[in-house]
CSV table of C-alpha atoms in Angstrom, one decimal:
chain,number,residue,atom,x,y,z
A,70,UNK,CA,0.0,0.0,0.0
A,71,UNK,CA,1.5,3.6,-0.9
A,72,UNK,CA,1.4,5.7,1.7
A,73,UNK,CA,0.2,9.1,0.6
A,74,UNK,CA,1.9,12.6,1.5
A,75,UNK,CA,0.2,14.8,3.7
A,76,UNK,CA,-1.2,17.0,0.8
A,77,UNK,CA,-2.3,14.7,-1.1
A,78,UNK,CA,-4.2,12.9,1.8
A,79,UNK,CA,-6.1,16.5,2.6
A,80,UNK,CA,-6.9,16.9,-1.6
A,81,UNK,CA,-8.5,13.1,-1.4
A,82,UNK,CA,-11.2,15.5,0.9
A,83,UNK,CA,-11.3,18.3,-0.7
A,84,UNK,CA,-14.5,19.9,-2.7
A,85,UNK,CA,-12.5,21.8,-5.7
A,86,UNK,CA,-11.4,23.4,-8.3
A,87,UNK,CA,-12.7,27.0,-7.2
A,88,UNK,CA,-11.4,28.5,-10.8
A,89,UNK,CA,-11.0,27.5,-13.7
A,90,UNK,CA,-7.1,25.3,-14.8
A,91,UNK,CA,-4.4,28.0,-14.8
A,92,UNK,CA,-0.5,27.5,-15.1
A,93,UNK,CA,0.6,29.7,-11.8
A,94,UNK,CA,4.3,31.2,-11.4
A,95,UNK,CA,4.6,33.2,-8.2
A,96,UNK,CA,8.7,33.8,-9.1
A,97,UNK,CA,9.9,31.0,-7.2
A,98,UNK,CA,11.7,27.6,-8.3
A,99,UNK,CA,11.8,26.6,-4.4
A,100,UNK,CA,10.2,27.1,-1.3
A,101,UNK,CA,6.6,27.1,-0.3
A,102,UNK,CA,5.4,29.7,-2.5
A,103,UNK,CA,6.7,27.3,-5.5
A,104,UNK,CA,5.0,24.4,-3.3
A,105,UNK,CA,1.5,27.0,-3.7
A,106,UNK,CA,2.1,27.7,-7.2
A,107,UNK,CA,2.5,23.8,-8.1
A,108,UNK,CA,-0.4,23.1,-5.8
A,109,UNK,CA,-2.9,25.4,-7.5
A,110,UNK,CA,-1.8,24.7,-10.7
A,111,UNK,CA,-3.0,21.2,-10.2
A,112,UNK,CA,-6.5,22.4,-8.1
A,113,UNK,CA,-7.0,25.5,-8.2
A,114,UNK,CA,-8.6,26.8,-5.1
A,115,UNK,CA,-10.4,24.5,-2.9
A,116,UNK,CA,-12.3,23.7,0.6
A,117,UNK,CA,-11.9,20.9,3.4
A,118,UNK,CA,-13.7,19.6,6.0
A,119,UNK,CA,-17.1,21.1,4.9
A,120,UNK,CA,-15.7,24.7,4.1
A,121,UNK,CA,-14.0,24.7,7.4
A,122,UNK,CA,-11.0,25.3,5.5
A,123,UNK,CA,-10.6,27.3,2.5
A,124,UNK,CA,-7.9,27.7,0.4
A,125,UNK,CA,-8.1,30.6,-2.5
A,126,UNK,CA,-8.2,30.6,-6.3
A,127,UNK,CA,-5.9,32.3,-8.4
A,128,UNK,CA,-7.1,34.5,-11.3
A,129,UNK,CA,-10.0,36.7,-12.2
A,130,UNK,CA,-12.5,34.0,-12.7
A,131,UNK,CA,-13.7,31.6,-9.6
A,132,UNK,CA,-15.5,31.7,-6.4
A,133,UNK,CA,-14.4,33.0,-3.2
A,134,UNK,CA,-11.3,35.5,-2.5
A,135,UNK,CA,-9.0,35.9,-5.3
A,136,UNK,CA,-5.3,35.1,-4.3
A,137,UNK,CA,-3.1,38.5,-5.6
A,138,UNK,CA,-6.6,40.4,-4.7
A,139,UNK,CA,-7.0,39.1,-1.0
A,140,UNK,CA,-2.7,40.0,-0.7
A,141,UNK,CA,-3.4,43.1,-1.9
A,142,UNK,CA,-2.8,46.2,0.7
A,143,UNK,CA,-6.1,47.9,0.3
A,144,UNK,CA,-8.3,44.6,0.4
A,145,UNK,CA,-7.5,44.5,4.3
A,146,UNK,CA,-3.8,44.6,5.3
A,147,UNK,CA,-3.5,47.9,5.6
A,148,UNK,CA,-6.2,48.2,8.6
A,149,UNK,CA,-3.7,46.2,10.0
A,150,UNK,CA,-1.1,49.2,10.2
A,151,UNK,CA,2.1,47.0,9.3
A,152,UNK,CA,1.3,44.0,11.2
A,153,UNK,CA,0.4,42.2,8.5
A,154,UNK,CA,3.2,42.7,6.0
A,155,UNK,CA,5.6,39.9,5.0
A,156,UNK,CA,2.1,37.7,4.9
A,157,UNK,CA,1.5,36.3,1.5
A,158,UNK,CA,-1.9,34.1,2.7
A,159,UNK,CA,-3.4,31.5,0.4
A,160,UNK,CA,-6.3,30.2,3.2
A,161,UNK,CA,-8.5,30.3,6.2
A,162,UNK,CA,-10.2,28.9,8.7
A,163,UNK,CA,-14.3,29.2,8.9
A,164,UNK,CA,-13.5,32.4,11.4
A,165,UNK,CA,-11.0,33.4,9.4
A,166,UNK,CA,-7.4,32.5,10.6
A,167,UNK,CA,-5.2,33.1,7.8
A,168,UNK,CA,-2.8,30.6,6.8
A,169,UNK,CA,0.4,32.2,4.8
A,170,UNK,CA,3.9,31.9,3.9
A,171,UNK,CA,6.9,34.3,5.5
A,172,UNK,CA,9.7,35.1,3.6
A,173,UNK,CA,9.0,31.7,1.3
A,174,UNK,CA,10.5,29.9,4.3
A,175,UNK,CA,7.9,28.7,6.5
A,176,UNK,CA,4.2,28.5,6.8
A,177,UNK,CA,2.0,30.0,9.7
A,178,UNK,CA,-1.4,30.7,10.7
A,179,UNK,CA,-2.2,34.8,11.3
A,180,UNK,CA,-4.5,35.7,13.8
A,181,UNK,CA,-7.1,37.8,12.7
A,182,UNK,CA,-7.7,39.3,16.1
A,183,UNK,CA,-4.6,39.3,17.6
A,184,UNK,CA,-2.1,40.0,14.4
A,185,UNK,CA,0.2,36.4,16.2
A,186,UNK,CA,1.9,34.3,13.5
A,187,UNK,CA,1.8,30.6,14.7
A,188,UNK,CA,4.7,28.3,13.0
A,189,UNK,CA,3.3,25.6,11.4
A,190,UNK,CA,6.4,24.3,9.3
A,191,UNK,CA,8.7,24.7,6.2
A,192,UNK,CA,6.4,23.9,3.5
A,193,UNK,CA,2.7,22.9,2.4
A,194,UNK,CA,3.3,19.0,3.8
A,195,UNK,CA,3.7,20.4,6.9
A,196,UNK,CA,0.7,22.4,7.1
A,197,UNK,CA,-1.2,20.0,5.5
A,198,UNK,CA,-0.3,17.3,8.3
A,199,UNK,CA,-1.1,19.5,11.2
A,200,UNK,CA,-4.7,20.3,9.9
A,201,UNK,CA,-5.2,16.4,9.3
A,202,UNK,CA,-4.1,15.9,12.8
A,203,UNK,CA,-7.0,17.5,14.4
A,204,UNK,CA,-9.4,18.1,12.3
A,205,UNK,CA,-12.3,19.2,14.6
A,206,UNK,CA,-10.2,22.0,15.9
A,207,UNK,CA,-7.5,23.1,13.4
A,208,UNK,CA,-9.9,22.8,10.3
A,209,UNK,CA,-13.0,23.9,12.4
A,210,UNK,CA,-14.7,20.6,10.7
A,211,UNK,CA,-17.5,20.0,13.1
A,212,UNK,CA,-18.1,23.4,13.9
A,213,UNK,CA,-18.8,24.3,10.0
A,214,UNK,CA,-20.7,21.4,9.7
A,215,UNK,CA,-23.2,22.3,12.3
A,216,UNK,CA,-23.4,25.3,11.8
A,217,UNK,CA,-24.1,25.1,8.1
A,218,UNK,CA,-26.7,22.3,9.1
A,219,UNK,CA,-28.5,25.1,11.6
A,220,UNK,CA,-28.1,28.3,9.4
A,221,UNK,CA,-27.2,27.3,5.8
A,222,UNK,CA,-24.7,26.6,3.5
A,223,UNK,CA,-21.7,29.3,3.7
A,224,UNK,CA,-20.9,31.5,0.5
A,225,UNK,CA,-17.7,31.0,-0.5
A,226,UNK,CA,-16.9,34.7,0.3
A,227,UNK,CA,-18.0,34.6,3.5
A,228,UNK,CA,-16.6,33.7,6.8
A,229,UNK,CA,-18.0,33.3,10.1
A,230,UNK,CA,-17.0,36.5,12.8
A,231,UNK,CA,-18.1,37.4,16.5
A,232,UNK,CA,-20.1,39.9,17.5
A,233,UNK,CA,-18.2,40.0,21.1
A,234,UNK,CA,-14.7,39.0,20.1
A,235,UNK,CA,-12.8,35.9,21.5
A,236,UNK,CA,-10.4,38.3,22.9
A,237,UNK,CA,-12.5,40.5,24.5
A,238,UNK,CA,-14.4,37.3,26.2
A,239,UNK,CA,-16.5,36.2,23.5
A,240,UNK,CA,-18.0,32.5,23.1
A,241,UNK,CA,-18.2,30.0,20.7
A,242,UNK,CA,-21.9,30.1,20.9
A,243,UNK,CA,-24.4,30.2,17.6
A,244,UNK,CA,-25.4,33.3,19.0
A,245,UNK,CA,-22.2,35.2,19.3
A,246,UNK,CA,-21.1,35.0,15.4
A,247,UNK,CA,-22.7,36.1,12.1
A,248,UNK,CA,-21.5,35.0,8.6
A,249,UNK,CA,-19.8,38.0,6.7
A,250,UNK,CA,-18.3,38.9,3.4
A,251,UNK,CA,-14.6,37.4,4.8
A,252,UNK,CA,-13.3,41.0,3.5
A,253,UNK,CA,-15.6,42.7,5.9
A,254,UNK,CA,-14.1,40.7,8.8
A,255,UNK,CA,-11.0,41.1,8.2
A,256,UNK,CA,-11.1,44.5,8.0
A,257,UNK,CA,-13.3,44.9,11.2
A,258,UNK,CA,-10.9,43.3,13.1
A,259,UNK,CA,-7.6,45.2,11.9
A,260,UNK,CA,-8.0,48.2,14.7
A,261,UNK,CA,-8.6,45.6,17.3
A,262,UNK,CA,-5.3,44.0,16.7
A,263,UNK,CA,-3.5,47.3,16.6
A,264,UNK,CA,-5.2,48.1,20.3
A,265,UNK,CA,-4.4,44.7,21.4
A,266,UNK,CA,-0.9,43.1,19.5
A,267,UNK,CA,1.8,42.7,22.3
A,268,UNK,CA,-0.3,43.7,25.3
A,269,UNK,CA,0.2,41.7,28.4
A,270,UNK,CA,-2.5,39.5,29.3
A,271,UNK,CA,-5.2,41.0,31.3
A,272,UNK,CA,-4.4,44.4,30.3
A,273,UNK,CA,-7.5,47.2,29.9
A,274,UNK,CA,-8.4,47.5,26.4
A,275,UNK,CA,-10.0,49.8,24.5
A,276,UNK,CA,-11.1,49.2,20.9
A,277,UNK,CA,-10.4,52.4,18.3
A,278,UNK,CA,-12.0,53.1,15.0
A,279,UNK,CA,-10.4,52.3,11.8
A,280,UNK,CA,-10.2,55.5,10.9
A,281,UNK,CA,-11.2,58.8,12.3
A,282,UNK,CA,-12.8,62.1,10.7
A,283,UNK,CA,-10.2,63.7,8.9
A,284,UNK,CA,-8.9,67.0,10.0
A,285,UNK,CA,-8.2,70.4,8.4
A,286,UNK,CA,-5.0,71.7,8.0
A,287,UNK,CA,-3.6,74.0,11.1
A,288,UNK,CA,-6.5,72.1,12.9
A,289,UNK,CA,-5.1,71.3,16.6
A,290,UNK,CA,-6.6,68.7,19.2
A,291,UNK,CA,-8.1,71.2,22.3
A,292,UNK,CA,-9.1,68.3,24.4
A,293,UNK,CA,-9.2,64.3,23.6
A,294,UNK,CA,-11.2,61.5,25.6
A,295,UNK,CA,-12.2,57.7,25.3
A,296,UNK,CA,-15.3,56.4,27.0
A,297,UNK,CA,-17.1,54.0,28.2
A,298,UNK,CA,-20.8,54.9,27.9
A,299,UNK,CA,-23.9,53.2,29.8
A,300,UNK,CA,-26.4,54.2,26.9
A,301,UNK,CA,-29.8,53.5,28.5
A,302,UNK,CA,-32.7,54.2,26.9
A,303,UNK,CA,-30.3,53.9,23.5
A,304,UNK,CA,-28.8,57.1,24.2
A,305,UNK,CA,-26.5,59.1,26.1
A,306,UNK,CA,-25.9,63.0,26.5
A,307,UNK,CA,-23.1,65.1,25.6
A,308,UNK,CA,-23.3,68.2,28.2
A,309,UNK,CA,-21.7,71.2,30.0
A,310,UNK,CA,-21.7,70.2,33.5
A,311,UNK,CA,-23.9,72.2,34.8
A,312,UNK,CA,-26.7,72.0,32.5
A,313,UNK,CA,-29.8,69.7,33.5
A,314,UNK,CA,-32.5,68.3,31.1
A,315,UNK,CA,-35.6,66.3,31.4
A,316,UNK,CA,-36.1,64.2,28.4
A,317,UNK,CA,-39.3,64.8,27.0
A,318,UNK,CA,-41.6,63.2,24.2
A,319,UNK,CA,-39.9,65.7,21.5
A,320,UNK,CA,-36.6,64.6,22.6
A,321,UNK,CA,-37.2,61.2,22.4
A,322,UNK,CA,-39.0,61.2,19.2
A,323,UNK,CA,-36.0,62.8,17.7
A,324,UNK,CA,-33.3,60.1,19.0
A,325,UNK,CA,-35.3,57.4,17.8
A,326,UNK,CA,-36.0,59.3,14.4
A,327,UNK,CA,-32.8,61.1,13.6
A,328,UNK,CA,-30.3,60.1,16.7
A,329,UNK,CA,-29.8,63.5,17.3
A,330,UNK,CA,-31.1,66.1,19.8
A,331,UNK,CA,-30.5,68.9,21.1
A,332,UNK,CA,-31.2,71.4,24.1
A,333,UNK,CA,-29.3,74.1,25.6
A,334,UNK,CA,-26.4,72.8,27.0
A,335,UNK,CA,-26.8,69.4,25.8
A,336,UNK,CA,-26.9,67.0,23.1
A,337,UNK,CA,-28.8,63.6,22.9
A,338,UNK,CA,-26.5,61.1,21.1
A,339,UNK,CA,-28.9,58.1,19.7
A,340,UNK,CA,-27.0,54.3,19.6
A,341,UNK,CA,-27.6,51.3,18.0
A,342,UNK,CA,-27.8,49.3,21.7
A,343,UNK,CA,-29.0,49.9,25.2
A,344,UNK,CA,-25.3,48.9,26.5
A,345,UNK,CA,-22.4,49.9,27.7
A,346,UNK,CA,-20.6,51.4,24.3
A,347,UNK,CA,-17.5,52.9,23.3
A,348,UNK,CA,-17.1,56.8,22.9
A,349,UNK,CA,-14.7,59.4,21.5
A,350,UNK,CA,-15.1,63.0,22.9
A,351,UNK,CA,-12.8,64.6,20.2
A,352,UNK,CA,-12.3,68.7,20.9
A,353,UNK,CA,-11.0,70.4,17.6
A,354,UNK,CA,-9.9,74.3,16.8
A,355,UNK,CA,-11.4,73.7,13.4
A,356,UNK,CA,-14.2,71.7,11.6
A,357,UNK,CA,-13.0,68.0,10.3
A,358,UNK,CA,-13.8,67.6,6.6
A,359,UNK,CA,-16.8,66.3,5.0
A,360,UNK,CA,-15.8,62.9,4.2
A,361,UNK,CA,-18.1,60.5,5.3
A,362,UNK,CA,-17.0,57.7,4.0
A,363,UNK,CA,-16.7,54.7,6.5
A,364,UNK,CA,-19.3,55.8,8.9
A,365,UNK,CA,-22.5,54.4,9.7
A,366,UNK,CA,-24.7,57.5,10.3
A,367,UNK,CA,-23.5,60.7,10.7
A,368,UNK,CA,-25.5,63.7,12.4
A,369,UNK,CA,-24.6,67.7,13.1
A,370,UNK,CA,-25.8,69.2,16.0
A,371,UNK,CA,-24.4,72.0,18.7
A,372,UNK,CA,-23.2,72.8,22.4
A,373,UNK,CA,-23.0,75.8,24.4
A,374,UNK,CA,-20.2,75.2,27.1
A,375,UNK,CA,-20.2,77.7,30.0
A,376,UNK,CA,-18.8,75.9,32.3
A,377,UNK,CA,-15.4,74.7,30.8
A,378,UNK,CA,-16.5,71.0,31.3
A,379,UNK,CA,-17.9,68.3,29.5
A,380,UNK,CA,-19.6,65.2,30.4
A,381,UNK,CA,-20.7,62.2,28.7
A,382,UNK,CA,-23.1,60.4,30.5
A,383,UNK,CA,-27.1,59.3,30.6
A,384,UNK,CA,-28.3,61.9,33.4
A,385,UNK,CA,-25.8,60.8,35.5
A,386,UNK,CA,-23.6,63.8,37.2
A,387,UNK,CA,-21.9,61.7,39.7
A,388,UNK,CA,-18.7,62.3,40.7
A,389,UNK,CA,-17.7,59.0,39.3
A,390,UNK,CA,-18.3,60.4,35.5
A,391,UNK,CA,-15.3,61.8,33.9
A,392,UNK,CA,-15.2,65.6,33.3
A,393,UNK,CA,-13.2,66.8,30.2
A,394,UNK,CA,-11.8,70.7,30.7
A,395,UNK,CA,-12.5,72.8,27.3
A,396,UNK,CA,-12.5,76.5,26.8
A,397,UNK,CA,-15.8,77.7,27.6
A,398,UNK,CA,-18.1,78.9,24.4
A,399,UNK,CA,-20.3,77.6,21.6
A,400,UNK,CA,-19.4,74.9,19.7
A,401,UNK,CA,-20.6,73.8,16.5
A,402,UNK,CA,-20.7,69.2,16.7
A,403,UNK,CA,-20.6,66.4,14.5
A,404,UNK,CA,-21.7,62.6,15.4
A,405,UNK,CA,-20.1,60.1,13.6
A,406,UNK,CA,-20.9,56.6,14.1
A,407,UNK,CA,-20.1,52.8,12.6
A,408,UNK,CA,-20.1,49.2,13.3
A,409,UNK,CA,-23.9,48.8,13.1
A,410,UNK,CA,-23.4,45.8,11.3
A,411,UNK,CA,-21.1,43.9,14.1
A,412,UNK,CA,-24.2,44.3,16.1
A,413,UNK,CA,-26.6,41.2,17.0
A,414,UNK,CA,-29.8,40.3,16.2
A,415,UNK,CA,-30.9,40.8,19.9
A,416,UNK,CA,-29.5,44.5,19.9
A,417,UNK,CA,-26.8,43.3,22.9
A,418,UNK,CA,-23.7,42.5,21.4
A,419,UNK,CA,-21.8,45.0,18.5
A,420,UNK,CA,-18.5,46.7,18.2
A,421,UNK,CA,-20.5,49.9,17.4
A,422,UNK,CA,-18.5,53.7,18.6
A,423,UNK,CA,-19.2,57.2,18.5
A,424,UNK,CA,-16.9,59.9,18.0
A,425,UNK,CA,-18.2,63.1,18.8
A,426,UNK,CA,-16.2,65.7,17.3
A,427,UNK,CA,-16.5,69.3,18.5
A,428,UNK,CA,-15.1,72.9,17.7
A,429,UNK,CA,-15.7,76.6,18.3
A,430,UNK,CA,-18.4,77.6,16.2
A,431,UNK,CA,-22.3,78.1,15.7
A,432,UNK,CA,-24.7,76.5,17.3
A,433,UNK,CA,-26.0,74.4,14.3
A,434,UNK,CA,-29.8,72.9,14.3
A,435,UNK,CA,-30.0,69.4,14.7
A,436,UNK,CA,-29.7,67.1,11.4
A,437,UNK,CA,-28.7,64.1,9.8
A,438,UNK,CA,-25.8,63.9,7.1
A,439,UNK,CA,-26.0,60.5,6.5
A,440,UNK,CA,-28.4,58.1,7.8
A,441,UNK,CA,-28.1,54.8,8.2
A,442,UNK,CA,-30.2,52.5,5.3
A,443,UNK,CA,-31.2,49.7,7.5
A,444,UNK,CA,-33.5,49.1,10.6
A,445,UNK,CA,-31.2,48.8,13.4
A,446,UNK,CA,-30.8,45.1,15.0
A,447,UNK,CA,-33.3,44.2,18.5
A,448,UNK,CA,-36.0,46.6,17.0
């Protein structure tokens, strides 16, 4: 009996081609990238252990991520701020674990959340022998197979992310992940890597946007804060600290309309869940720009600030609620938020923030600049 290499056992299991026959060169005569270009010119692309493993196509035509796209900077390295580079990935696991080459010298597994490279070994044999040697866990077998049999059948472009990330305590549970375009989850998950890549364990984190609203030039930073925000009743305020409001039926019609409000001295902030969420109080000499891209919903609103402090809070004036020193005067604000789609069905879980950007100016009327299409999750 011929005892079969460790590749060719995992491509007796495999569902494939993903594209169509091509004759790949990747510029190498040796090494594991000329192990990859061998391997997908004899299958190109294909998936193992019921699409617990996938492993990409190469050219324009074929389902799933394309393999020069997904390498590619802008697909979703570059939310990764360097951590990423030297990767050149041909796979994944069903929540998206990337398996690449370094330096066409060894083989390792990424981690999406994280940005840690796990050796594996020198070539494809190698990985292909530790993914055969536990299945269950390495390939995720059994957990694509029920979940496929409980939800449906994966797309071949999509991957399985959770709403509360593993890092940040999240379960395996049904209930904790959603299947997403495995672009999107990659690039979801970038920032949080950047927080979290070399921090001790056990060490406070706190989970940044991608990107934030661009500033003007000779625009300077008057005060800066990140918050943690009980938003009950699916809102918070953004007040002077002396001002006091009683919501009323006007008020509240507004948040839930527009997410926006506004009173003297205070502005109602709408969110997507009646949690605890993640806040930027962001104090500007000069207006950001007007680029919206990237943001969920955006809104404009205004603040008069006598007292020289700011709180975020939901009618709570304790002494336990930060207080962030500004100059005193009128402020013109913007309200950009994002990550309404990491939120769950139930409205609990999400990776949604809000940074509130302020600066001297006008007291503007409350409005939306870009609303967000969708209902929002938990009604």
């Amino acid at each position: 009996m011929i005892d079969l290499r460790p590749l060719d056992q995992l491509l007796a299991v495999a569902r494939a081609p993903l594209g169509p026959r091509i004759e790949l060169d990747l510029g190498h005569d040796t090494g594991p990238l000329a192990e990859l270009a061998e391997l997908l010119t004899r299958l190109n692309g294909f998936t193992v252990f019921n699409a617990g493993v996938q492993v990409f196509h190469a050219g324009t035509a074929g389902l799933g991520p394309e393999l020069a796209r997904w390498n590619e900077p802008s697909t979703w390295k570059d939310t990764y701020a360097g951590l990423a580079d030297g990767l050149f990935c041909f796979g994944q696991d069903l929540f998206g674990c990337q398996f690449a080459v370094t330096d066409n010298r060894e083989v390792v597994v990424f981690d999406p959340e994280t940005a840690d490279r796990t050796p594996i070994g020198a070539g494809l044999d190698d990985w292909a022998a530790w993914l055969l040697d536990d299945p269950a866990v390495r390939g995720a077998h059994q957990f694509a197979t029920a979940w496929q049999d409980e939800r449906g059948a994966l797309g071949h472009d999509q991957r399985l992310i959770p709403l509360q990330m593993f890092t940040m305590g999240g379960t395996y549970d049904f209930d904790n992940l959603v299947a997403k375009d495995a672009i999107t989850c990659m690039r979801i998950r970038g920032p949080l890597a950047q927080t979290i890549h070399d921090l001790p364990d056990g060490a406070q984190v706190h989970v940044m946007a991608e990107r934030t609203p661009a500033a003007k030039p000779g625009s300077k930073q008057l005060a800066y804060a990140e918050l943690d925000v009980f938003a009950d009743y699916n809102s918070f305020m953004v007040q002077d600290e002396t001002a006091r409001f009683d919501p009323d039926r006007a008020w509240t019609k507004a948040l839930i309309a527009d997410m926006i409000a506004a009173r003297e001295g205070v502005i109602g902030v709408g969110t997507a869940r009646r949690m605890t969420v993640s806040v930027i109080l962001d104090v500007r000499s000069e207006a950001p720009d007007d680029n919206f891209d990237g943001w969920d919903h955006v809104t404009e609103a205004g603040l008069r600030v006598e007292s020289g402090k700011v709180i975020v809070s939901m009618l709570d004036y304790s002494d336990a609620i930060p207080r962030t020193a500004v100059p005193a005067g009128d402020y013109a604000a913007r309200v950009y938020a994002k990550g309404f789609d990491t939120i769950s069905n139930d409205g609990v879980h999400g990776q949604d923030l809000y940074h509130v950007v302020l600066w001297p100016g006008d007291i503007k009327k409350p409005r939306v600049l870009v609303g967000y299409p969708e209902p929002l999750p938990g009604g």
